[in-house]
GROMACS .gro file of C-alpha atoms in nm:
model
  323
    1MET     CA    1   4.999   1.395   1.989
    2ALA     CA    2   4.641   1.511   1.927
    3THR     CA    3   4.407   1.274   1.749
    4ALA     CA    4   4.230   1.375   1.425
    5THR     CA    5   3.908   1.424   1.620
    6GLU     CA    6   4.077   1.647   1.878
    7ALA     CA    7   4.250   1.847   1.607
    8ALA     CA    8   3.922   1.902   1.426
    9ARG     CA    9   3.755   2.004   1.752
   10ASN     CA   10   4.034   2.250   1.836
   11ALA     CA   11   4.014   2.399   1.488
   12GLY     CA   12   3.638   2.444   1.522
   13GLY     CA   13   3.572   2.203   1.238
   14PRO     CA   14   3.330   1.907   1.215
   15THR     CA   15   3.427   1.590   1.399
   16SER     CA   16   3.218   1.359   1.178
   17HIS     CA   17   2.997   1.347   0.872
   18THR     CA   18   2.671   1.368   1.072
   19ARG     CA   19   2.399   1.599   0.943
   20PHE     CA   20   2.357   1.738   1.297
   21GLN     CA   21   2.586   2.036   1.347
   22PHE     CA   22   2.595   2.273   1.643
   23THR     CA   23   2.626   2.652   1.608
   24GLN     CA   24   2.690   2.937   1.852
   25ALA     CA   25   2.371   3.028   2.040
   26THR     CA   26   2.258   3.392   2.031
   27LYS     CA   27   1.960   3.564   2.188
   28GLU     CA   28   1.730   3.691   1.915
   29GLN     CA   29   1.456   3.950   1.927
   30SER     CA   30   1.115   3.785   1.947
   31LYS     CA   31   0.743   3.839   1.987
   32ALA     CA   32   0.555   3.801   2.314
   33ARG     CA   33   0.382   3.476   2.400
   34VAL     CA   34   0.199   3.553   2.725
   35ALA     CA   35  -0.072   3.356   2.907
   36LEU     CA   36  -0.282   3.487   3.197
   37ASP     CA   37  -0.499   3.255   3.404
   38GLY     CA   38  -0.737   3.332   3.685
   39PRO     CA   39  -1.098   3.307   3.802
   40SER     CA   40  -1.378   3.527   3.670
   41GLY     CA   41  -1.339   3.881   3.796
   42SER     CA   42  -0.964   3.868   3.849
   43GLY     CA   43  -0.891   4.125   3.577
   44LYS     CA   44  -0.753   3.902   3.301
   45THR     CA   45  -0.905   4.097   3.010
   46PHE     CA   46  -0.802   4.437   3.143
   47THR     CA   47  -0.448   4.314   3.215
   48ALA     CA   48  -0.422   4.154   2.870
   49LEU     CA   49  -0.520   4.485   2.711
   50THR     CA   50  -0.272   4.672   2.932
   51ILE     CA   51   0.012   4.442   2.825
   52ALA     CA   52  -0.097   4.462   2.458
   53ALA     CA   53  -0.098   4.845   2.470
   54ALA     CA   54   0.268   4.838   2.576
   55LEU     CA   55   0.364   4.590   2.304
   56GLY     CA   56   0.205   4.748   1.996
   57SER     CA   57  -0.031   5.008   1.856
   58ARG     CA   58  -0.268   4.789   1.651
   59ILE     CA   59  -0.448   4.540   1.874
   60ALA     CA   60  -0.695   4.268   1.770
   61LEU     CA   61  -0.900   4.093   2.037
   62ILE     CA   62  -1.073   3.759   1.973
   63ASP     CA   63  -1.363   3.770   2.218
   64THR     CA   64  -1.527   3.447   2.333
   65GLU     CA   65  -1.693   3.610   2.634
   66ARG     CA   66  -2.015   3.738   2.473
   67GLY     CA   67  -1.879   4.083   2.391
   68SER     CA   68  -1.751   4.160   2.741
   69ALA     CA   69  -1.427   4.314   2.608
   70ARG     CA   70  -1.621   4.606   2.461
   71LYS     CA   71  -1.664   4.739   2.814
   72TYR     CA   72  -1.299   4.851   2.795
   73ALA     CA   73  -1.330   5.027   2.458
   74ASN     CA   74  -1.328   5.369   2.629
   75GLU     CA   75  -0.988   5.292   2.786
   76PHE     CA   76  -0.807   5.105   2.507
   77ALA     CA   77  -0.806   5.125   2.127
   78PHE     CA   78  -0.858   4.779   1.975
   79ASP     CA   79  -1.055   4.590   1.711
   80VAL     CA   80  -1.266   4.296   1.814
   81LEU     CA   81  -1.384   3.969   1.661
   82GLU     CA   82  -1.663   3.806   1.859
   83MET     CA   83  -1.694   3.428   1.825
   84SER     CA   84  -1.960   3.188   1.948
   85TYR     CA   85  -1.825   2.859   1.811
   86PHE     CA   86  -1.480   2.758   1.921
   87SER     CA   87  -1.333   2.502   1.684
   88PRO     CA   88  -0.951   2.515   1.707
   89ASP     CA   89  -0.939   2.540   1.327
   90ASP     CA   90  -1.159   2.850   1.345
   91LEU     CA   91  -0.903   3.010   1.575
   92VAL     CA   92  -0.630   2.929   1.322
   93GLU     CA   93  -0.836   3.105   1.055
   94ALA     CA   94  -0.896   3.405   1.281
   95LEU     CA   95  -0.522   3.431   1.350
   96ALA     CA   96  -0.450   3.411   0.976
   97ALA     CA   97  -0.691   3.699   0.915
   98ALA     CA   98  -0.532   3.904   1.195
   99GLY     CA   99  -0.184   3.841   1.057
  100ALA     CA  100  -0.289   3.938   0.703
  101ALA     CA  101  -0.442   4.258   0.843
  102GLY     CA  102  -0.112   4.344   1.011
  103TYR     CA  103  -0.215   4.355   1.377
  104ASP     CA  104   0.082   4.404   1.609
  105VAL     CA  105  -0.086   4.216   1.895
  106VAL     CA  106  -0.358   3.952   1.913
  107ILE     CA  107  -0.543   3.879   2.237
  108VAL     CA  108  -0.742   3.555   2.269
  109ASP     CA  109  -0.992   3.611   2.549
  110SER     CA  110  -1.029   3.336   2.644
  111LEU     CA  111  -0.840   3.036   2.511
  112SER     CA  112  -1.035   2.813   2.751
  113HIS     CA  113  -1.337   2.818   2.519
  114PHE     CA  114  -1.132   2.645   2.250
  115TRP     CA  115  -1.080   2.367   2.501
  116SER     CA  116  -1.415   2.323   2.674
  117GLY     CA  117  -1.657   2.549   2.486
  118SER     CA  118  -1.897   2.477   2.200
  119GLY     CA  119  -1.691   2.317   1.923
  120GLY     CA  120  -1.380   2.315   2.142
  121MET     CA  121  -1.131   2.031   2.177
  122LEU     CA  122  -1.331   1.826   2.428
  123GLU     CA  123  -1.637   1.839   2.205
  124GLN     CA  124  -1.427   1.757   1.896
  125VAL     CA  125  -1.286   1.451   2.073
  126ASP     CA  126  -1.632   1.338   2.182
  127THR     CA  127  -1.773   1.380   1.831
  128ALA     CA  128  -1.482   1.193   1.671
  129ALA     CA  129  -1.510   0.911   1.926
  130LYS     CA  130  -1.881   0.861   1.859
  131LYS     CA  131  -1.849   0.897   1.483
  132GLY     CA  132  -1.562   0.665   1.403
  133PHE     CA  133  -1.451   0.479   1.713
  134GLY     CA  134  -1.766   0.349   1.878
  135GLY     CA  135  -1.740   0.601   2.158
  136ASN     CA  136  -1.377   0.514   2.238
  137SER     CA  137  -1.212   0.833   2.367
  138PHE     CA  138  -0.861   0.715   2.276
  139GLY     CA  139  -0.962   0.699   1.912
  140GLY     CA  140  -1.131   1.037   1.947
  141TRP     CA  141  -0.813   1.196   2.079
  142LYS     CA  142  -0.609   1.043   1.798
  143GLU     CA  143  -0.848   1.194   1.545
  144ALA     CA  144  -0.875   1.539   1.705
  145ARG     CA  145  -0.522   1.595   1.837
  146PRO     CA  146  -0.381   1.729   1.504
  147MET     CA  147  -0.645   2.003   1.517
  148GLU     CA  148  -0.516   2.117   1.855
  149ARG     CA  149  -0.158   2.102   1.729
  150ARG     CA  150  -0.247   2.331   1.438
  151MET     CA  151  -0.402   2.578   1.681
  152VAL     CA  152  -0.101   2.583   1.915
  153ASP     CA  153   0.141   2.615   1.621
  154ALA     CA  154  -0.059   2.911   1.488
  155LEU     CA  155  -0.050   3.083   1.827
  156VAL     CA  156   0.324   3.030   1.869
  157ALA     CA  157   0.411   3.131   1.511
  158TYR     CA  158   0.178   3.432   1.478
  159PRO     CA  159   0.371   3.721   1.312
  160GLY     CA  160   0.304   3.959   1.604
  161HIS     CA  161   0.264   3.939   1.981
  162VAL     CA  162   0.012   3.700   2.137
  163VAL     CA  163  -0.158   3.734   2.475
  164VAL     CA  164  -0.412   3.472   2.584
  165THR     CA  165  -0.632   3.445   2.889
  166MET     CA  166  -0.749   3.120   3.047
  167ARG     CA  167  -1.028   3.066   3.297
  168SER     CA  168  -0.951   2.900   3.628
  169LYS     CA  169  -1.200   2.693   3.818
  170THR     CA  170  -1.312   2.834   4.151
  171ASP     CA  171  -1.291   2.667   4.491
  172TYR     CA  172  -1.308   2.773   4.856
  173VAL     CA  173  -1.050   2.731   5.129
  174LEU     CA  174  -1.074   2.804   5.502
  175GLU     CA  175  -0.835   3.064   5.642
  176THR     CA  176  -0.788   3.216   5.984
  177ASN     CA  177  -0.869   3.588   5.990
  178ASP     CA  178  -0.715   3.853   6.216
  179ARG     CA  179  -0.969   3.763   6.487
  180GLY     CA  180  -0.865   3.400   6.488
  181ARG     CA  181  -1.182   3.281   6.318
  182GLN     CA  182  -1.202   3.037   6.027
  183VAL     CA  183  -1.347   3.213   5.724
  184PRO     CA  184  -1.395   3.086   5.366
  185ARG     CA  185  -1.199   3.247   5.082
  186LYS     CA  186  -1.246   3.195   4.709
  187VAL     CA  187  -0.937   3.079   4.522
  188GLY     CA  188  -0.860   3.004   4.160
  189MET     CA  189  -0.758   2.648   4.074
  190LYS     CA  190  -0.613   2.493   3.758
  191PRO     CA  191  -0.680   2.671   3.426
  192GLU     CA  192  -0.949   2.521   3.204
  193GLN     CA  193  -0.706   2.402   2.940
  194ARG     CA  194  -0.496   2.102   2.841
  195GLU     CA  195  -0.237   2.024   3.104
  196GLY     CA  196   0.107   2.133   2.994
  197LEU     CA  197  -0.008   2.407   2.757
  198GLU     CA  198   0.185   2.664   2.962
  199TYR     CA  199   0.507   2.520   2.818
  200GLU     CA  200   0.420   2.689   2.488
  201PHE     CA  201   0.438   3.039   2.639
  202ASP     CA  202   0.734   3.251   2.748
  203ILE     CA  203   0.551   3.418   3.037
  204VAL     CA  204   0.260   3.277   3.239
  205GLY     CA  205   0.087   3.468   3.516
  206SER     CA  206  -0.189   3.374   3.761
  207MET     CA  207  -0.429   3.644   3.881
  208ASP     CA  208  -0.643   3.668   4.196
  209TRP     CA  209  -0.962   3.854   4.290
  210GLU     CA  210  -0.764   4.156   4.403
  211ASN     CA  211  -0.626   4.187   4.048
  212ASN     CA  212  -0.276   4.088   4.155
  213LEU     CA  213  -0.054   3.883   3.926
  214LEU     CA  214   0.198   3.617   4.021
  215VAL     CA  215   0.440   3.518   3.743
  216THR     CA  216   0.445   3.139   3.764
  217LYS     CA  217   0.668   3.083   3.461
  218SER     CA  218   0.904   3.319   3.284
  219ARG     CA  219   1.191   3.290   3.040
  220ALA     CA  220   1.268   3.652   3.129
  221ARG     CA  221   1.481   3.623   3.443
  222SER     CA  222   1.385   3.973   3.559
  223LEU     CA  223   1.019   3.867   3.580
  224SER     CA  224   1.059   3.516   3.722
  225GLY     CA  225   0.847   3.477   4.035
  226ALA     CA  226   0.742   3.842   4.031
  227PHE     CA  227   0.432   3.945   4.227
  228VAL     CA  228   0.271   4.251   4.069
  229LYS     CA  229  -0.015   4.437   4.234
  230GLN     CA  230  -0.268   4.542   3.972
  231PRO     CA  231  -0.019   4.531   3.682
  232GLY     CA  232  -0.010   4.841   3.463
  233ILE     CA  233   0.165   4.958   3.150
  234GLU     CA  234   0.503   4.927   3.324
  235PHE     CA  235   0.466   4.549   3.342
  236GLY     CA  236   0.402   4.531   2.968
  237GLN     CA  237   0.700   4.756   2.905
  238GLN     CA  238   0.923   4.518   3.103
  239ILE     CA  239   0.812   4.235   2.875
  240LYS     CA  240   0.878   4.447   2.566
  241ASP     CA  241   1.227   4.545   2.684
  242TRP     CA  242   1.319   4.179   2.735
  243LEU     CA  243   1.186   4.083   2.391
  244GLU     CA  244   1.382   4.356   2.214
  245ASP     CA  245   1.710   4.274   2.389
  246GLY     CA  246   1.870   4.057   2.125
  247THR     CA  247   1.979   4.019   1.764
  248ALA     CA  248   1.728   4.133   1.502
  249VAL     CA  249   1.579   3.853   1.291
  250GLU     CA  250   1.388   3.854   0.965
  251PRO     CA  251   1.020   3.928   1.042
  252ILE     CA  252   0.773   3.647   0.983
  253GLU     CA  253   0.574   3.889   0.766
  254ASP     CA  254   0.868   3.901   0.522
  255LEU     CA  255   0.876   3.522   0.501
  256ILE     CA  256   0.504   3.517   0.424
  257THR     CA  257   0.551   3.786   0.158
  258GLU     CA  258   0.825   3.575  -0.003
  259ALA     CA  259   0.600   3.268   0.001
  260LEU     CA  260   0.328   3.468  -0.180
  261ARG     CA  261   0.564   3.623  -0.438
  262PRO     CA  262   0.426   3.515  -0.781
  263GLU     CA  263   0.768   3.499  -0.948
  264ALA     CA  264   0.926   3.278  -0.679
  265THR     CA  265   1.097   2.974  -0.834
  266PHE     CA  266   1.104   2.618  -0.708
  267GLU     CA  267   1.458   2.679  -0.582
  268ASP     CA  268   1.343   2.998  -0.407
  269LEU     CA  269   1.069   2.806  -0.228
  270GLY     CA  270   1.313   2.532  -0.127
  271ALA     CA  271   1.549   2.785   0.029
  272LEU     CA  272   1.255   2.957   0.201
  273MET     CA  273   1.128   2.629   0.345
  274ARG     CA  274   1.469   2.552   0.493
  275LYS     CA  275   1.466   2.892   0.659
  276VAL     CA  276   1.110   2.842   0.786
  277ARG     CA  277   1.188   2.498   0.927
  278ALA     CA  278   1.502   2.625   1.099
  279ARG     CA  279   1.286   2.875   1.289
  280ARG     CA  280   0.997   2.628   1.341
  281LEU     CA  281   0.751   2.856   1.164
  282GLU     CA  282   0.571   2.600   0.946
  283GLY     CA  283   0.253   2.664   1.146
  284ALA     CA  284   0.253   3.043   1.099
  285PRO     CA  285  -0.108   3.137   1.004
  286MET     CA  286  -0.160   3.321   0.676
  287LEU     CA  287  -0.407   3.375   0.393
  288ASP     CA  288  -0.329   3.243   0.045
  289PRO     CA  289  -0.366   3.463  -0.269
  290VAL     CA  290  -0.742   3.402  -0.284
  291GLY     CA  291  -0.791   3.477   0.085
  292ALA     CA  292  -0.826   3.118   0.210
  293PRO     CA  293  -0.667   3.036   0.548
  294THR     CA  294  -0.355   2.821   0.546
  295THR     CA  295  -0.016   2.802   0.713
  296LEU     CA  296   0.325   2.910   0.588
  297GLY     CA  297   0.461   2.557   0.566
  298ALA     CA  298   0.151   2.419   0.393
  299HIS     CA  299   0.146   2.703   0.140
  300ILE     CA  300   0.512   2.657   0.043
  301THR     CA  301   0.461   2.281   0.013
  302GLU     CA  302   0.152   2.317  -0.208
  303ARG     CA  303   0.322   2.570  -0.434
  304GLY     CA  304   0.619   2.335  -0.470
  305LYS     CA  305   0.392   2.042  -0.561
  306LEU     CA  306   0.206   2.255  -0.815
  307MET     CA  307   0.534   2.358  -0.978
  308ARG     CA  308   0.642   1.992  -1.002
  309ARG     CA  309   0.310   1.889  -1.161
  310THR     CA  310   0.327   2.179  -1.405
  311ALA     CA  311   0.685   2.094  -1.503
  312ALA     CA  312   0.594   1.726  -1.546
  313GLY     CA  313   0.295   1.817  -1.763
  314GLN     CA  314   0.503   2.044  -1.983
  315GLY     CA  315   0.760   1.767  -2.025
  316GLU     CA  316   0.490   1.521  -2.135
  317ASN     CA  317   0.353   1.776  -2.383
  318ARG     CA  318   0.697   1.827  -2.535
  319GLU     CA  319   0.749   1.452  -2.569
  320GLY     CA  320   0.407   1.411  -2.725
  321GLY     CA  321   0.476   1.690  -2.973
  322ALA     CA  322   0.812   1.542  -3.065
  323ALA     CA  323   0.650   1.205  -3.125
   0.00000   0.00000   0.00000
């Protein structure tokens, strides 16, 4: 005879009162999260623009490379924001502005500056260590790490597609040429970025000086381990086809619109927050009604708190009037 647990399992019902419940997994349509690394001159910017052109029509490029992206303005249509200070929070604000403007694709060229450039993570850690921890780097990391988390969350939860480039350090190796002689060859090493950041992206590719791309990580099985010589629009189309092969989901833009809706009630915001948390979109960058940068989760939370304070104040006024 089947036990109660087995009977519940066979009937598809819950086997306990736990709050953790499993549901049938389905592949959903999603937005691109692509990272390209490589040494200077390997074609990262051009390839990022090529991929972006396949993914959407309105492209925003955040340029940290002293305006170098403009050299491709005769080949691609895109808007550019040139930055010279690279605080991770500034990137969150830039992404919020891009999302509010409705850009289909955002390129960050390059993300490495927000790690090792002026105002980047390494500088933020150093400043925090000297300011509040007597130069202790562990204390500096504890202070600065949330800033990096906000930046990564904003990249992952951006309403459109995201393509980032990362610089790789350069080194030389000796190789034997066709004449049997040892000759030096330049190679790209590790990207200038926090170790493990590639886990945040669906597709990661490394580029060489001949503008070839090796896919080193891919959640798209058709692209896993692919070696693409001078990738063109077809490579971007392959990414787009994989992204669109799945069940349609509510666009992040609609969730942001709901969060901004003036007539939304406290119950509406509660239901919206549950939906946002289920999709891990609390860090989605957005602008509040006055144009200040924030995130979707923070905005819903602040609106909920304001509604509670307002309701409490009205209750006190009624009690005072009755007295």
